[in-house]
PDB file of C-alpha atoms in Angstrom:
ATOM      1  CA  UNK C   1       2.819  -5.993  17.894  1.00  0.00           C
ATOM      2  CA  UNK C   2      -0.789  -6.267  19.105  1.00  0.00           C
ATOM      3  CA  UNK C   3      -2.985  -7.947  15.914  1.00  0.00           C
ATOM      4  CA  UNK C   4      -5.551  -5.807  16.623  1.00  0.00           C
ATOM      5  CA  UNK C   5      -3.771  -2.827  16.644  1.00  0.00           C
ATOM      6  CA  UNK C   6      -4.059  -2.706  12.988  1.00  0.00           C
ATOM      7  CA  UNK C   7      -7.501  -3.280  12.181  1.00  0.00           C
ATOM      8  CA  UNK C   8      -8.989   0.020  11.256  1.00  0.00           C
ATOM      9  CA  UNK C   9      -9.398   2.848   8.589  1.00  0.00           C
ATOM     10  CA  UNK C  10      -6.041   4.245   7.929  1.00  0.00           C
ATOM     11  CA  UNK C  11      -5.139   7.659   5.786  1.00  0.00           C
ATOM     12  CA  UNK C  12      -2.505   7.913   3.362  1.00  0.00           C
ATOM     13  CA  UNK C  13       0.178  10.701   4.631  1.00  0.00           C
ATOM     14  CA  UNK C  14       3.081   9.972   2.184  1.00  0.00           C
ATOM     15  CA  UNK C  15       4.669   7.158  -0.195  1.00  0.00           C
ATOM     16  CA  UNK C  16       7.778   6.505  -0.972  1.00  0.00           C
ATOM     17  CA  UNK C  17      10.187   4.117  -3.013  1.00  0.00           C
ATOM     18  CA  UNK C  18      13.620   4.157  -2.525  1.00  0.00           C
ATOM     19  CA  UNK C  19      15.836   2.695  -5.542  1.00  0.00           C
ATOM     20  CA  UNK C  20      18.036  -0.420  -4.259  1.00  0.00           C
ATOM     21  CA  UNK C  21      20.304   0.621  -7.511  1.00  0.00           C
ATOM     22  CA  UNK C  22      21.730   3.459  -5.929  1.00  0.00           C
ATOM     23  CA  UNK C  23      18.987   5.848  -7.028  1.00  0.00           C
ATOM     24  CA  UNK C  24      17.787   7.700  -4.134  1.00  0.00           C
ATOM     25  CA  UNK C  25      14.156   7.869  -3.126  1.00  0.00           C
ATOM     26  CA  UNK C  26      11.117   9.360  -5.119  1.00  0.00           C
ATOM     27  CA  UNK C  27       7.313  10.284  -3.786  1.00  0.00           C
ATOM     28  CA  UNK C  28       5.762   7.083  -5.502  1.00  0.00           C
ATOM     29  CA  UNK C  29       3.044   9.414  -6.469  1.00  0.00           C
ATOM     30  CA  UNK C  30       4.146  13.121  -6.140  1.00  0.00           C
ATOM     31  CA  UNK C  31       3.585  15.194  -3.386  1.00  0.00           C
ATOM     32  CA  UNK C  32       0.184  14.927  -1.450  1.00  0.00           C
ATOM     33  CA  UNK C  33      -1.125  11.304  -2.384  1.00  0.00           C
ATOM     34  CA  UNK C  34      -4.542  10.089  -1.084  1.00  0.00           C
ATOM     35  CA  UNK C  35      -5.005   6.962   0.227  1.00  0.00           C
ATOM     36  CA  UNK C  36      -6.998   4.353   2.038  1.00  0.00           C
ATOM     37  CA  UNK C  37      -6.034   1.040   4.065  1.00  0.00           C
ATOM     38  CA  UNK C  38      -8.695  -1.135   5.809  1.00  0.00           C
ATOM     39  CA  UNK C  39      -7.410  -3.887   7.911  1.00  0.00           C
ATOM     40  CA  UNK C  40     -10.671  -5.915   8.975  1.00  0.00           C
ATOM     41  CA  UNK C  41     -10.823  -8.050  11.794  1.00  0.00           C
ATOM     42  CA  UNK C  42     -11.865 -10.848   9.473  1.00  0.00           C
ATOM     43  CA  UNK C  43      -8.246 -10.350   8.107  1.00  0.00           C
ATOM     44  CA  UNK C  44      -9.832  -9.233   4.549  1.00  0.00           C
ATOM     45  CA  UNK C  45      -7.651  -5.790   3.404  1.00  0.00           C
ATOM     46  CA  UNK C  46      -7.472  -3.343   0.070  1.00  0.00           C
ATOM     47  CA  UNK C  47      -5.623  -0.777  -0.169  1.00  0.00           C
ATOM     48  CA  UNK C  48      -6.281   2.535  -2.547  1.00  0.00           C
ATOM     49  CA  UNK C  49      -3.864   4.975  -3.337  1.00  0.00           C
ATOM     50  CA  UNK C  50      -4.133   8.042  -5.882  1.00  0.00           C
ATOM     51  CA  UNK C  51      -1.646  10.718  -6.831  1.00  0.00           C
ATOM     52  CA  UNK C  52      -3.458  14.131  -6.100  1.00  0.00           C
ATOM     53  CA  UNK C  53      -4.618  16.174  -8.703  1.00  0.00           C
ATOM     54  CA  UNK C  54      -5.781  13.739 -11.202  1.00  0.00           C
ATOM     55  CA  UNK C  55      -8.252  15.196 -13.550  1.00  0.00           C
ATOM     56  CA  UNK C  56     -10.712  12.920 -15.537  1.00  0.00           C
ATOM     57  CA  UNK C  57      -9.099  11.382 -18.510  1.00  0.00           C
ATOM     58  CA  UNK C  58     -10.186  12.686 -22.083  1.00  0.00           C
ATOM     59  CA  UNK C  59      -7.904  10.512 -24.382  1.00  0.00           C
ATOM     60  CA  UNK C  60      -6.727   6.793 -24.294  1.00  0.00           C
ATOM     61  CA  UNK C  61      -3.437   8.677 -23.327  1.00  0.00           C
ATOM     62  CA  UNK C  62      -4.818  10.589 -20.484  1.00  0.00           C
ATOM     63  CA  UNK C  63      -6.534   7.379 -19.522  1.00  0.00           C
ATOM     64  CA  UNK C  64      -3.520   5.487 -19.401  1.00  0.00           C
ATOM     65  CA  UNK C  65      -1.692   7.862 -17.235  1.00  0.00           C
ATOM     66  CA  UNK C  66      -4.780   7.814 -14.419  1.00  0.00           C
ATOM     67  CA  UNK C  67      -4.309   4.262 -13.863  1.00  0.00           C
ATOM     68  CA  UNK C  68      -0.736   4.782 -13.872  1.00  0.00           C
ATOM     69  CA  UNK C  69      -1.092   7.631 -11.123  1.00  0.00           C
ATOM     70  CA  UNK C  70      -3.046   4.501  -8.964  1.00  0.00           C
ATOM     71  CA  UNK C  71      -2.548   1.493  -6.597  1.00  0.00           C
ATOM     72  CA  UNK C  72      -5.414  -0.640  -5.800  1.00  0.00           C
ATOM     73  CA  UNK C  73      -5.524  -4.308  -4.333  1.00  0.00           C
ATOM     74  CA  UNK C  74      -7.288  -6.535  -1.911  1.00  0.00           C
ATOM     75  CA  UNK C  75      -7.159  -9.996  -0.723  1.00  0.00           C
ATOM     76  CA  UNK C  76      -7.217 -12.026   2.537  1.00  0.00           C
ATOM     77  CA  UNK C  77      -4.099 -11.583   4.916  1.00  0.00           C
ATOM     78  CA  UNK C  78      -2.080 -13.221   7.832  1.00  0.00           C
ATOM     79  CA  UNK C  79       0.717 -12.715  10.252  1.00  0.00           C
ATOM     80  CA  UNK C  80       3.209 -14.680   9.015  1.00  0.00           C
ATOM     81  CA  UNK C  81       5.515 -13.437  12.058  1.00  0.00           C
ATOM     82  CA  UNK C  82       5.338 -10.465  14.484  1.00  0.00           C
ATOM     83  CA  UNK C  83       5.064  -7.437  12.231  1.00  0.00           C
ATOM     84  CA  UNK C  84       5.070  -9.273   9.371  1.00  0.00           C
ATOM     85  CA  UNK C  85       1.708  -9.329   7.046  1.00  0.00           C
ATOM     86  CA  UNK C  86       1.300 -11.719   3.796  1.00  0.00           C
ATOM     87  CA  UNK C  87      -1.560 -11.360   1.444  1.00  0.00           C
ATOM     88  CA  UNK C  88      -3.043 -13.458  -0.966  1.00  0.00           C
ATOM     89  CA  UNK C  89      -4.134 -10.993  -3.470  1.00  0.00           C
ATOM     90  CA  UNK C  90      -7.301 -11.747  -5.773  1.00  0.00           C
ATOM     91  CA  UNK C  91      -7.993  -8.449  -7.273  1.00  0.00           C
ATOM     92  CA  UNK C  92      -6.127  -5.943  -8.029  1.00  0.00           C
ATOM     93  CA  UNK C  93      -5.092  -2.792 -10.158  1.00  0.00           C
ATOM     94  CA  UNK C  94      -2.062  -4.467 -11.740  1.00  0.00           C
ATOM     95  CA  UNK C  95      -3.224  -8.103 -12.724  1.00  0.00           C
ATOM     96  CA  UNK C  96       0.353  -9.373 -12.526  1.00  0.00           C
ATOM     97  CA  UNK C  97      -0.262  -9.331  -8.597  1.00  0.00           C
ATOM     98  CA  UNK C  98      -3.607 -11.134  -8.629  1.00  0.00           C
ATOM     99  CA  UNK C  99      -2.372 -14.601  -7.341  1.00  0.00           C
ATOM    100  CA  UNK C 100       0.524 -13.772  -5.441  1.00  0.00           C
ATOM    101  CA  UNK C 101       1.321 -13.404  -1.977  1.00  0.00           C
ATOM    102  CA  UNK C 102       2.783  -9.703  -1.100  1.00  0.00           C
ATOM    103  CA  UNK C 103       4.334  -9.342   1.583  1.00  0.00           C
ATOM    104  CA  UNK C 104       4.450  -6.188   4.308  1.00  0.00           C
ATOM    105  CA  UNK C 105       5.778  -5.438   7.183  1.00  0.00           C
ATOM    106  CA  UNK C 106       4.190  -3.204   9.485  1.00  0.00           C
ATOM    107  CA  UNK C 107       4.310  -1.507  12.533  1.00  0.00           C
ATOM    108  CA  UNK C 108       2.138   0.514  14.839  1.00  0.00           C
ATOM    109  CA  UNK C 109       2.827   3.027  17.152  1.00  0.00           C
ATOM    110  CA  UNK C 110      -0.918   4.961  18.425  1.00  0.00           C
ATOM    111  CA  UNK C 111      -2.577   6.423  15.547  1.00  0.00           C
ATOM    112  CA  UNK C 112       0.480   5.606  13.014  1.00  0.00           C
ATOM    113  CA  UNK C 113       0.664   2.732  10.619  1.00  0.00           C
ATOM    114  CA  UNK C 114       4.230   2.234   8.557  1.00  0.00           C
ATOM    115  CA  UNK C 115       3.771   0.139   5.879  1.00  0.00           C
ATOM    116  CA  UNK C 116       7.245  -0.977   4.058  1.00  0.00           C
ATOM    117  CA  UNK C 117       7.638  -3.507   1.229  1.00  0.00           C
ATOM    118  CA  UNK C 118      10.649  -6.257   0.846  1.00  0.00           C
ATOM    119  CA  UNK C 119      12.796  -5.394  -2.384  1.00  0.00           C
ATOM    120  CA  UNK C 120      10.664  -5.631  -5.524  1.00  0.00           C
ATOM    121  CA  UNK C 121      10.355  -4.413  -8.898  1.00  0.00           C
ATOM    122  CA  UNK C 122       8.144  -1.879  -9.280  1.00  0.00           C
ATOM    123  CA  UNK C 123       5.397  -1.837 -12.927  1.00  0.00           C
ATOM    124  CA  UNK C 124       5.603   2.169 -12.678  1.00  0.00           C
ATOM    125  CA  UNK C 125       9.523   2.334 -12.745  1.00  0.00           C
ATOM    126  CA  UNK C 126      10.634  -0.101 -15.688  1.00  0.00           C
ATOM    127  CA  UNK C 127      10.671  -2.885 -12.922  1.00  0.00           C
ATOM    128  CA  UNK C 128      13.046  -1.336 -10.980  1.00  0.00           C
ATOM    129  CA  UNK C 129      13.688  -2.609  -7.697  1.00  0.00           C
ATOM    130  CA  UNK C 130      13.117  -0.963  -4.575  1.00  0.00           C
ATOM    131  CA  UNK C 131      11.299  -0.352  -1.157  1.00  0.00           C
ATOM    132  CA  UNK C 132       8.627   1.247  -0.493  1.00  0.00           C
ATOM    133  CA  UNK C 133       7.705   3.170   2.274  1.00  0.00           C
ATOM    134  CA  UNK C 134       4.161   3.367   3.116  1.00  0.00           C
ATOM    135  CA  UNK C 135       3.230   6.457   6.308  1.00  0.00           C
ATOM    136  CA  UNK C 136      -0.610   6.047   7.682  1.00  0.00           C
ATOM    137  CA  UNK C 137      -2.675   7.874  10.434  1.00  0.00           C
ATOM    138  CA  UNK C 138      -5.989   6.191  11.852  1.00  0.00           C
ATOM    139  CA  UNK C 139      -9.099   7.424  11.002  1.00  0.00           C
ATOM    140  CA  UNK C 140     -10.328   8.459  14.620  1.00  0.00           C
ATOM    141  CA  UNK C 141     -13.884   6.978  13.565  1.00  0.00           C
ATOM    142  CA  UNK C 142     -12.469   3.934  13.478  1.00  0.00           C
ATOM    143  CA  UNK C 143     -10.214   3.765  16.324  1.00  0.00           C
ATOM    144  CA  UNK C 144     -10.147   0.327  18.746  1.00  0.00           C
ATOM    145  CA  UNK C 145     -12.133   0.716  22.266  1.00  0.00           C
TER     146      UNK C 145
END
C-alpha cells in the first residue's frame, strides 16, 4: 500500500465487532454511526466515532450512556509493515488506552479506507474479545493530487 494513500479526511460508513467467542457480529454503535479519521502526513491521527441519535444527557445516567455511545483517540502513528499501522496513543476517550500502542491494519482501495483491529477485549462488551471492522469513504475535499 501507498503511505500516502491514507492521509486524508475519512467518513465513518459502518462499524462492526465480531465476537471471537462464537457470538456473531454486532453494529459497534447501532445502525448509522458518525465518524471521523484524519491521517496527517506528519503521521499524527484521532479518530471520532458517535452512535447516531444521541440526545444531550440530562442525568449522570444519561451522561454515562453518551460516553458509552463514543470512541475518541489520537496519538502519533507508524507503519510497522505494509498495511499495518501502530499508534502510540496519548489521549483518549477510554484512559486505559492512553499509553499503549494499538494496532490497525488498513487498506485502501480509491476513496475506501477498511480499518480492522487484531483480537481485543472490548470496555463496551464486558471485555469481550473481538474484531472490529472499521468501513471509511474519503472526504473528496481532502483527496491526494
Amino acid at each position: 500500500m501507498n503511505h500516502e494513500a491514507l492521509f486524508g479526511v475519512w467518513a465513518l460508513q459502518s462499524a462492526n465487532f465480531e465476537f471471537q467467542d462464537g457470538g456473531g457480529a454486532i453494529d459497534i454503535y447501532g445502525p448509522g454511526p458518525t465518524g471521523r479519521a484524519i491521517f496527517a502526513p506528519e503521521f499524527r491521527m484521532i479518530v471520532l466515532i458517535t452512535a447516531n441519535g444521541r440526545k444531550s444527557p440530562e442525568t449522570p445516567e444519561e451522561t454515562a450512556a453518551a460516553f458509552g455511545s463514543m470512541l475518541a483517540y489520537s496519538g502519533v502513528f507508524r507503519f510497522s509493515e505494509p498495511g499495518t499501522i501502530v499508534t502510540d496513543v496519548d489521549i483518549s476517550w477510554f484512559p486505559a488506552w492512553v499509553g499503549t500502542q494499538q494496532v490497525r491494519h488498513v487498506d485502501v482501495e480509491g476513496d475506501h479506507l477498511t480499518i480492522r483491529s487484531d483480537p481485543q477485549a472490548h470496555p463496551a462488551f464486558d471485555q469481550r474479545v473481538g474484531v472490529a471492522w472499521l468501513r471509511w469513504t474519503r472526504d473528496a475535499s481532502t483527496a491526494p493530487d
